[in-house]
Amino acid sequence: MTAPTPRPSTPRKVLGRLSLPERNYVADALRTETVGGVLLLAAAVAALLWANIPALHDSYESVSHFHLGPASLGLDLSVAHWAADGLLAIFFFVAGIELKRELVAGDLRDPKAAVLPVVAALCGMAVPALVYAVTAMAGGGSLDGWAVPTATDIAFALAVLAVIGTSLPSALRAFLLTLAVVDDLFAILIIAVFFTSDLNFAALGGAVAGLLLFWLLLRGGVRGWYVYVPLALVVWALMYNSGIHATIAGVAMGLMLRCHRREGEDHSPGEHVEHLVRPLSAGLAVPLFALFSAGVAVSGGALAEVFTTPETLGVVLGLVVGKVLGIFGGTWLTARFTRASLSDDLAWADVFAVATLAGIGFTVSLLIDELAFAGDRTMTDQVKAAVLLGSLIAATLATVLLKIRNAKYRRLWEEEERDEDADGIPDVYEEDDPAYHLRLAVRYEAKAAEHRRIAQEKAAARHELAEVPGGAGEDHDGPA
């Protein structure tokens, strides 16, 4: 008996069309992040103006370093410190929920689909760190800032897209979002492992006990913000006093939320909480952090020093060169060795442009800068300037590259959004559904009937006009 001929397997597409639920989630998430990104840009510009206008500089320093909070609880912090350790805990809480959702319900749930963004993100962090290390060592600088250029700021990147008006296809936007989520995960690990000071085990034990209580309450189905918000504040304060960076508390609580849907649920608890908290994170927490972190002195001399100081040059090259080489190289190698092919609608130039856009680092880069060079105010400010300058260069290059392909992106975007049967679902997701074609047939038949009626009316009007003696417009008697 002859063995059946195996069916040829369809090669997996890299950056292909998203599933409809994933597309809807990504669209909602990116809409909020884009608005937050514009606010982030505005806050960064406001910080630079506030810190560089001579009449306002002193007030910026006074506000940033103004202390408030209960000293007896170890929380007598400056405003800038509250923004970095307190408000960013909200940002990392949302990042924790995003990561959990990606792992249990998103693209990272499928190991085959997860390989590409995970490898690309890892390469996109490792190569910038390597570029920084080589540059710093070659110039005799400090290796302390190796982690600064490793993080991508999704809000800032989306703000750039909003400003330049690029209709980036949803697959590329989702790739950028997933990169940033994985970036955040490893940035959290970097902060926890490399930037933990002397541990206070009593406070750490209290934080762990608080997290355990948080998890038990979730498991027990207890609801009510008035239960979780006070508990979250206690956990955050204990984590801060433990010596571990306080933002880790936000990540831990975000990861505890259930992000898979049960029968009868339109949204999981994690998705619901993320929908409520994300605007607070993107619209308030991150912009305020930017306001009190991006205020560095900018002058011709200061900008020149960015390219002559090994640490700051390493940050710029890490963001502008390292990110591109890492993400593009990781994506290409993954496609090459997994026998996957790029989506028919895209070209490798598109991946290169997105990799360039990922060179925009801001929120997490500034946070790591403050941790890496703690106690060295001069170097901290110089590296902040390098982060801003490197991000600006990356944004400019990405703008040029994306604009070249913008017409193609617009066509793809319009095709993705087309909904001729007006049922709220893009047509590309219904092309195999017979009911979709029947709905279109009804709509087209109604349109055809309407056009036939209009044609008959026009023909009748033309016939009546032709029967008027002398023809139309001939109501004069000729020359006198």
PDB file of N, CA, C and O in Angstrom, residues 46-103:
ATOM      1  N   ALA A  46       8.193  71.022  27.809  1.00  0.00           N
ATOM      2  CA  ALA A  46       7.962  71.946  28.922  1.00  0.00           C
ATOM      3  C   ALA A  46       9.114  71.880  29.930  1.00  0.00           C
ATOM      4  O   ALA A  46       9.565  72.913  30.453  1.00  0.00           O
ATOM      5  N   ALA A  47       9.616  70.655  30.207  1.00  0.00           N
ATOM      6  CA  ALA A  47      10.725  70.501  31.144  1.00  0.00           C
ATOM      7  C   ALA A  47      11.981  71.189  30.624  1.00  0.00           C
ATOM      8  O   ALA A  47      12.695  71.869  31.382  1.00  0.00           O
ATOM      9  N   LEU A  48      12.256  71.027  29.338  1.00  0.00           N
ATOM     10  CA  LEU A  48      13.448  71.650  28.747  1.00  0.00           C
ATOM     11  C   LEU A  48      13.346  73.172  28.793  1.00  0.00           C
ATOM     12  O   LEU A  48      14.331  73.867  29.098  1.00  0.00           O
ATOM     13  N   LEU A  49      12.162  73.696  28.496  1.00  0.00           N
ATOM     14  CA  LEU A  49      11.984  75.155  28.538  1.00  0.00           C
ATOM     15  C   LEU A  49      12.097  75.667  29.972  1.00  0.00           C
ATOM     16  O   LEU A  49      12.752  76.678  30.243  1.00  0.00           O
ATOM     17  N   TRP A  50      11.453  74.961  30.879  1.00  0.00           N
ATOM     18  CA  TRP A  50      11.453  75.372  32.285  1.00  0.00           C
ATOM     19  C   TRP A  50      12.874  75.382  32.860  1.00  0.00           C
ATOM     20  O   TRP A  50      13.260  76.271  33.620  1.00  0.00           O
ATOM     21  N   ALA A  51      13.674  74.385  32.456  1.00  0.00           N
ATOM     22  CA  ALA A  51      15.025  74.269  33.008  1.00  0.00           C
ATOM     23  C   ALA A  51      16.034  75.166  32.298  1.00  0.00           C
ATOM     24  O   ALA A  51      17.105  75.442  32.853  1.00  0.00           O
ATOM     25  N   ASN A  52      15.718  75.639  31.085  1.00  0.00           N
ATOM     26  CA  ASN A  52      16.714  76.379  30.307  1.00  0.00           C
ATOM     27  C   ASN A  52      16.423  77.863  30.158  1.00  0.00           C
ATOM     28  O   ASN A  52      17.283  78.615  29.702  1.00  0.00           O
ATOM     29  N   ILE A  53      15.225  78.302  30.512  1.00  0.00           N
ATOM     30  CA  ILE A  53      14.947  79.736  30.526  1.00  0.00           C
ATOM     31  C   ILE A  53      15.510  80.305  31.825  1.00  0.00           C
ATOM     32  O   ILE A  53      15.109  79.878  32.916  1.00  0.00           O
ATOM     33  N   PRO A  54      16.472  81.232  31.756  1.00  0.00           N
ATOM     34  CA  PRO A  54      17.166  81.705  32.970  1.00  0.00           C
ATOM     35  C   PRO A  54      16.229  82.160  34.084  1.00  0.00           C
ATOM     36  O   PRO A  54      16.471  81.876  35.260  1.00  0.00           O
ATOM     37  N   ALA A  55      15.149  82.837  33.728  1.00  0.00           N
ATOM     38  CA  ALA A  55      14.242  83.354  34.752  1.00  0.00           C
ATOM     39  C   ALA A  55      13.462  82.241  35.459  1.00  0.00           C
ATOM     40  O   ALA A  55      12.919  82.451  36.547  1.00  0.00           O
ATOM     41  N   LEU A  56      13.400  81.052  34.833  1.00  0.00           N
ATOM     42  CA  LEU A  56      12.606  79.958  35.387  1.00  0.00           C
ATOM     43  C   LEU A  56      13.447  78.826  35.954  1.00  0.00           C
ATOM     44  O   LEU A  56      12.915  77.958  36.666  1.00  0.00           O
ATOM     45  N   HIS A  57      14.731  78.816  35.656  1.00  0.00           N
ATOM     46  CA  HIS A  57      15.582  77.686  36.028  1.00  0.00           C
ATOM     47  C   HIS A  57      15.555  77.405  37.533  1.00  0.00           C
ATOM     48  O   HIS A  57      15.421  76.254  37.966  1.00  0.00           O
ATOM     49  N   ASP A  58      15.692  78.447  38.327  1.00  0.00           N
ATOM     50  CA  ASP A  58      15.740  78.254  39.776  1.00  0.00           C
ATOM     51  C   ASP A  58      14.440  77.665  40.318  1.00  0.00           C
ATOM     52  O   ASP A  58      14.459  76.834  41.234  1.00  0.00           O
ATOM     53  N   SER A  59      13.328  78.080  39.732  1.00  0.00           N
ATOM     54  CA  SER A  59      12.047  77.539  40.206  1.00  0.00           C
ATOM     55  C   SER A  59      11.928  76.057  39.854  1.00  0.00           C
ATOM     56  O   SER A  59      11.352  75.269  40.621  1.00  0.00           O
ATOM     57  N   TYR A  60      12.476  75.659  38.705  1.00  0.00           N
ATOM     58  CA  TYR A  60      12.444  74.236  38.324  1.00  0.00           C
ATOM     59  C   TYR A  60      13.231  73.407  39.331  1.00  0.00           C
ATOM     60  O   TYR A  60      12.772  72.356  39.796  1.00  0.00           O
ATOM     61  N   GLU A  61      14.414  73.896  39.684  1.00  0.00           N
ATOM     62  CA  GLU A  61      15.236  73.187  40.658  1.00  0.00           C
ATOM     63  C   GLU A  61      14.546  73.139  42.021  1.00  0.00           C
ATOM     64  O   GLU A  61      14.573  72.107  42.708  1.00  0.00           O
ATOM     65  N   SER A  62      13.905  74.243  42.399  1.00  0.00           N
ATOM     66  CA  SER A  62      13.241  74.297  43.706  1.00  0.00           C
ATOM     67  C   SER A  62      12.089  73.306  43.793  1.00  0.00           C
ATOM     68  O   SER A  62      11.928  72.589  44.795  1.00  0.00           O
ATOM     69  N   VAL A  63      11.269  73.266  42.743  1.00  0.00           N
ATOM     70  CA  VAL A  63      10.124  72.355  42.741  1.00  0.00           C
ATOM     71  C   VAL A  63      10.595  70.906  42.693  1.00  0.00           C
ATOM     72  O   VAL A  63      10.099  70.041  43.423  1.00  0.00           O
ATOM     73  N   SER A  64      11.570  70.617  41.824  1.00  0.00           N
ATOM     74  CA  SER A  64      12.046  69.239  41.662  1.00  0.00           C
ATOM     75  C   SER A  64      12.616  68.684  42.953  1.00  0.00           C
ATOM     76  O   SER A  64      12.443  67.499  43.264  1.00  0.00           O
ATOM     77  N   HIS A  65      13.296  69.529  43.709  1.00  0.00           N
ATOM     78  CA  HIS A  65      13.976  69.048  44.910  1.00  0.00           C
ATOM     79  C   HIS A  65      13.207  69.354  46.198  1.00  0.00           C
ATOM     80  O   HIS A  65      13.737  69.179  47.288  1.00  0.00           O
ATOM     81  N   PHE A  66      11.969  69.804  46.060  1.00  0.00           N
ATOM     82  CA  PHE A  66      11.136  70.040  47.240  1.00  0.00           C
ATOM     83  C   PHE A  66      10.740  68.705  47.856  1.00  0.00           C
ATOM     84  O   PHE A  66      10.237  67.803  47.183  1.00  0.00           O
ATOM     85  N   HIS A  67      10.972  68.545  49.154  1.00  0.00           N
ATOM     86  CA  HIS A  67      10.699  67.275  49.838  1.00  0.00           C
ATOM     87  C   HIS A  67       9.340  67.291  50.523  1.00  0.00           C
ATOM     88  O   HIS A  67       8.923  68.297  51.096  1.00  0.00           O
ATOM     89  N   LEU A  68       8.669  66.168  50.459  1.00  0.00           N
ATOM     90  CA  LEU A  68       7.409  65.985  51.163  1.00  0.00           C
ATOM     91  C   LEU A  68       7.204  64.505  51.430  1.00  0.00           C
ATOM     92  O   LEU A  68       7.796  63.663  50.758  1.00  0.00           O
ATOM     93  N   GLY A  69       6.382  64.197  52.411  1.00  0.00           N
ATOM     94  CA  GLY A  69       6.125  62.812  52.771  1.00  0.00           C
ATOM     95  C   GLY A  69       6.544  62.531  54.201  1.00  0.00           C
ATOM     96  O   GLY A  69       7.365  63.249  54.776  1.00  0.00           O
ATOM     97  N   PRO A  70       5.986  61.477  54.796  1.00  0.00           N
ATOM     98  CA  PRO A  70       6.277  61.151  56.199  1.00  0.00           C
ATOM     99  C   PRO A  70       7.690  60.589  56.375  1.00  0.00           C
ATOM    100  O   PRO A  70       7.993  59.480  55.930  1.00  0.00           O
ATOM    101  N   ALA A  71       8.562  61.349  57.044  1.00  0.00           N
ATOM    102  CA  ALA A  71       9.937  60.906  57.264  1.00  0.00           C
ATOM    103  C   ALA A  71       9.985  59.674  58.167  1.00  0.00           C
ATOM    104  O   ALA A  71      10.878  58.836  58.043  1.00  0.00           O
ATOM    105  N   SER A  72       9.016  59.544  59.087  1.00  0.00           N
ATOM    106  CA  SER A  72       9.012  58.412  60.011  1.00  0.00           C
ATOM    107  C   SER A  72       8.827  57.083  59.282  1.00  0.00           C
ATOM    108  O   SER A  72       9.215  56.019  59.782  1.00  0.00           O
ATOM    109  N   LEU A  73       8.243  57.140  58.077  1.00  0.00           N
ATOM    110  CA  LEU A  73       8.039  55.924  57.281  1.00  0.00           C
ATOM    111  C   LEU A  73       9.106  55.779  56.197  1.00  0.00           C
ATOM    112  O   LEU A  73       8.996  54.909  55.324  1.00  0.00           O
ATOM    113  N   GLY A  74      10.114  56.629  56.250  1.00  0.00           N
ATOM    114  CA  GLY A  74      11.170  56.582  55.239  1.00  0.00           C
ATOM    115  C   GLY A  74      10.730  57.099  53.900  1.00  0.00           C
ATOM    116  O   GLY A  74      11.299  56.740  52.868  1.00  0.00           O
ATOM    117  N   LEU A  75       9.720  57.961  53.888  1.00  0.00           N
ATOM    118  CA  LEU A  75       9.153  58.434  52.626  1.00  0.00           C
ATOM    119  C   LEU A  75       9.209  59.956  52.506  1.00  0.00           C
ATOM    120  O   LEU A  75       8.351  60.569  51.875  1.00  0.00           O
ATOM    121  N   ASP A  76      10.225  60.576  53.081  1.00  0.00           N
ATOM    122  CA  ASP A  76      10.437  62.011  52.917  1.00  0.00           C
ATOM    123  C   ASP A  76      11.239  62.203  51.620  1.00  0.00           C
ATOM    124  O   ASP A  76      12.459  62.271  51.623  1.00  0.00           O
ATOM    125  N   LEU A  77      10.529  62.264  50.499  1.00  0.00           N
ATOM    126  CA  LEU A  77      11.156  62.230  49.180  1.00  0.00           C
ATOM    127  C   LEU A  77      10.970  63.556  48.457  1.00  0.00           C
ATOM    128  O   LEU A  77      10.003  64.299  48.715  1.00  0.00           O
ATOM    129  N   SER A  78      11.858  63.819  47.510  1.00  0.00           N
ATOM    130  CA  SER A  78      11.706  64.995  46.657  1.00  0.00           C
ATOM    131  C   SER A  78      10.596  64.745  45.645  1.00  0.00           C
ATOM    132  O   SER A  78      10.198  63.593  45.391  1.00  0.00           O
ATOM    133  N   VAL A  79      10.100  65.830  45.052  1.00  0.00           N
ATOM    134  CA  VAL A  79       9.051  65.697  44.029  1.00  0.00           C
ATOM    135  C   VAL A  79       9.543  64.825  42.877  1.00  0.00           C
ATOM    136  O   VAL A  79       8.815  63.954  42.377  1.00  0.00           O
ATOM    137  N   ALA A  80      10.794  65.047  42.430  1.00  0.00           N
ATOM    138  CA  ALA A  80      11.355  64.240  41.345  1.00  0.00           C
ATOM    139  C   ALA A  80      11.445  62.774  41.748  1.00  0.00           C
ATOM    140  O   ALA A  80      11.201  61.864  40.935  1.00  0.00           O
ATOM    141  N   HIS A  81      11.769  62.528  43.014  1.00  0.00           N
ATOM    142  CA  HIS A  81      11.875  61.162  43.515  1.00  0.00           C
ATOM    143  C   HIS A  81      10.500  60.501  43.567  1.00  0.00           C
ATOM    144  O   HIS A  81      10.349  59.312  43.217  1.00  0.00           O
ATOM    145  N   TRP A  82       9.491  61.225  44.017  1.00  0.00           N
ATOM    146  CA  TRP A  82       8.125  60.700  44.018  1.00  0.00           C
ATOM    147  C   TRP A  82       7.688  60.328  42.607  1.00  0.00           C
ATOM    148  O   TRP A  82       7.018  59.309  42.388  1.00  0.00           O
ATOM    149  N   ALA A  83       8.059  61.176  41.621  1.00  0.00           N
ATOM    150  CA  ALA A  83       7.680  60.902  40.234  1.00  0.00           C
ATOM    151  C   ALA A  83       8.340  59.631  39.717  1.00  0.00           C
ATOM    152  O   ALA A  83       7.708  58.813  39.034  1.00  0.00           O
ATOM    153  N   ALA A  84       9.642  59.450  40.061  1.00  0.00           N
ATOM    154  CA  ALA A  84      10.385  58.305  39.553  1.00  0.00           C
ATOM    155  C   ALA A  84       9.998  57.007  40.250  1.00  0.00           C
ATOM    156  O   ALA A  84       9.837  55.966  39.604  1.00  0.00           O
ATOM    157  N   ASP A  85       9.843  57.040  41.564  1.00  0.00           N
ATOM    158  CA  ASP A  85       9.568  55.815  42.319  1.00  0.00           C
ATOM    159  C   ASP A  85       8.082  55.578  42.545  1.00  0.00           C
ATOM    160  O   ASP A  85       7.647  54.426  42.643  1.00  0.00           O
ATOM    161  N   GLY A  86       7.320  56.662  42.646  1.00  0.00           N
ATOM    162  CA  GLY A  86       5.893  56.519  42.919  1.00  0.00           C
ATOM    163  C   GLY A  86       5.050  56.424  41.671  1.00  0.00           C
ATOM    164  O   GLY A  86       4.382  55.417  41.420  1.00  0.00           O
ATOM    165  N   LEU A  87       5.092  57.469  40.849  1.00  0.00           N
ATOM    166  CA  LEU A  87       4.236  57.489  39.659  1.00  0.00           C
ATOM    167  C   LEU A  87       4.613  56.400  38.666  1.00  0.00           C
ATOM    168  O   LEU A  87       3.745  55.817  38.011  1.00  0.00           O
ATOM    169  N   LEU A  88       5.915  56.109  38.543  1.00  0.00           N
ATOM    170  CA  LEU A  88       6.311  55.072  37.597  1.00  0.00           C
ATOM    171  C   LEU A  88       5.888  53.684  38.048  1.00  0.00           C
ATOM    172  O   LEU A  88       5.865  52.749  37.250  1.00  0.00           O
ATOM    173  N   ALA A  89       5.539  53.526  39.328  1.00  0.00           N
ATOM    174  CA  ALA A  89       4.992  52.241  39.773  1.00  0.00           C
ATOM    175  C   ALA A  89       3.668  51.966  39.059  1.00  0.00           C
ATOM    176  O   ALA A  89       3.338  50.807  38.756  1.00  0.00           O
ATOM    177  N   ILE A  90       2.908  53.033  38.774  1.00  0.00           N
ATOM    178  CA  ILE A  90       1.655  52.880  38.014  1.00  0.00           C
ATOM    179  C   ILE A  90       1.971  52.422  36.594  1.00  0.00           C
ATOM    180  O   ILE A  90       1.317  51.532  36.038  1.00  0.00           O
ATOM    181  N   PHE A  91       2.983  53.052  35.988  1.00  0.00           N
ATOM    182  CA  PHE A  91       3.407  52.677  34.638  1.00  0.00           C
ATOM    183  C   PHE A  91       3.813  51.206  34.591  1.00  0.00           C
ATOM    184  O   PHE A  91       3.408  50.454  33.694  1.00  0.00           O
ATOM    185  N   PHE A  92       4.587  50.746  35.578  1.00  0.00           N
ATOM    186  CA  PHE A  92       5.028  49.359  35.587  1.00  0.00           C
ATOM    187  C   PHE A  92       3.904  48.409  35.981  1.00  0.00           C
ATOM    188  O   PHE A  92       3.931  47.227  35.614  1.00  0.00           O
ATOM    189  N   PHE A  93       2.913  48.883  36.706  1.00  0.00           N
ATOM    190  CA  PHE A  93       1.720  48.071  36.990  1.00  0.00           C
ATOM    191  C   PHE A  93       1.009  47.733  35.690  1.00  0.00           C
ATOM    192  O   PHE A  93       0.635  46.575  35.440  1.00  0.00           O
ATOM    193  N   VAL A  94       0.826  48.740  34.835  1.00  0.00           N
ATOM    194  CA  VAL A  94       0.203  48.514  33.529  1.00  0.00           C
ATOM    195  C   VAL A  94       1.085  47.597  32.678  1.00  0.00           C
ATOM    196  O   VAL A  94       0.583  46.707  31.978  1.00  0.00           O
ATOM    197  N   ALA A  95       2.404  47.798  32.745  1.00  0.00           N
ATOM    198  CA  ALA A  95       3.320  46.935  31.993  1.00  0.00           C
ATOM    199  C   ALA A  95       3.190  45.484  32.448  1.00  0.00           C
ATOM    200  O   ALA A  95       3.245  44.559  31.622  1.00  0.00           O
ATOM    201  N   GLY A  96       3.015  45.275  33.754  1.00  0.00           N
ATOM    202  CA  GLY A  96       2.836  43.925  34.268  1.00  0.00           C
ATOM    203  C   GLY A  96       1.570  43.274  33.737  1.00  0.00           C
ATOM    204  O   GLY A  96       1.569  42.090  33.364  1.00  0.00           O
ATOM    205  N   ILE A  97       0.479  44.048  33.675  1.00  0.00           N
ATOM    206  CA  ILE A  97      -0.779  43.511  33.129  1.00  0.00           C
ATOM    207  C   ILE A  97      -0.610  43.184  31.648  1.00  0.00           C
ATOM    208  O   ILE A  97      -1.065  42.137  31.166  1.00  0.00           O
ATOM    209  N   GLU A  98       0.036  44.094  30.909  1.00  0.00           N
ATOM    210  CA  GLU A  98       0.270  43.862  29.481  1.00  0.00           C
ATOM    211  C   GLU A  98       1.054  42.574  29.258  1.00  0.00           C
ATOM    212  O   GLU A  98       0.728  41.771  28.378  1.00  0.00           O
ATOM    213  N   LEU A  99       2.098  42.414  30.051  1.00  0.00           N
ATOM    214  CA  LEU A  99       2.928  41.217  29.911  1.00  0.00           C
ATOM    215  C   LEU A  99       2.125  39.962  30.229  1.00  0.00           C
ATOM    216  O   LEU A  99       2.181  38.959  29.488  1.00  0.00           O
ATOM    217  N   LYS A 100       1.340  39.993  31.307  1.00  0.00           N
ATOM    218  CA  LYS A 100       0.518  38.838  31.674  1.00  0.00           C
ATOM    219  C   LYS A 100      -0.484  38.523  30.563  1.00  0.00           C
ATOM    220  O   LYS A 100      -0.674  37.351  30.199  1.00  0.00           O
ATOM    221  N   ARG A 101      -1.116  39.531  30.016  1.00  0.00           N
ATOM    222  CA  ARG A 101      -2.083  39.305  28.939  1.00  0.00           C
ATOM    223  C   ARG A 101      -1.418  38.719  27.708  1.00  0.00           C
ATOM    224  O   ARG A 101      -1.966  37.815  27.062  1.00  0.00           O
ATOM    225  N   GLU A 102      -0.231  39.229  27.361  1.00  0.00           N
ATOM    226  CA  GLU A 102       0.484  38.697  26.209  1.00  0.00           C
ATOM    227  C   GLU A 102       0.844  37.228  26.417  1.00  0.00           C
ATOM    228  O   GLU A 102       0.805  36.425  25.478  1.00  0.00           O
ATOM    229  N   LEU A 103       1.170  36.863  27.654  1.00  0.00           N
ATOM    230  CA  LEU A 103       1.604  35.494  27.942  1.00  0.00           C
ATOM    231  C   LEU A 103       0.443  34.502  27.959  1.00  0.00           C
ATOM    232  O   LEU A 103       0.621  33.330  27.603  1.00  0.00           O
TER     233      LEU A 103
END
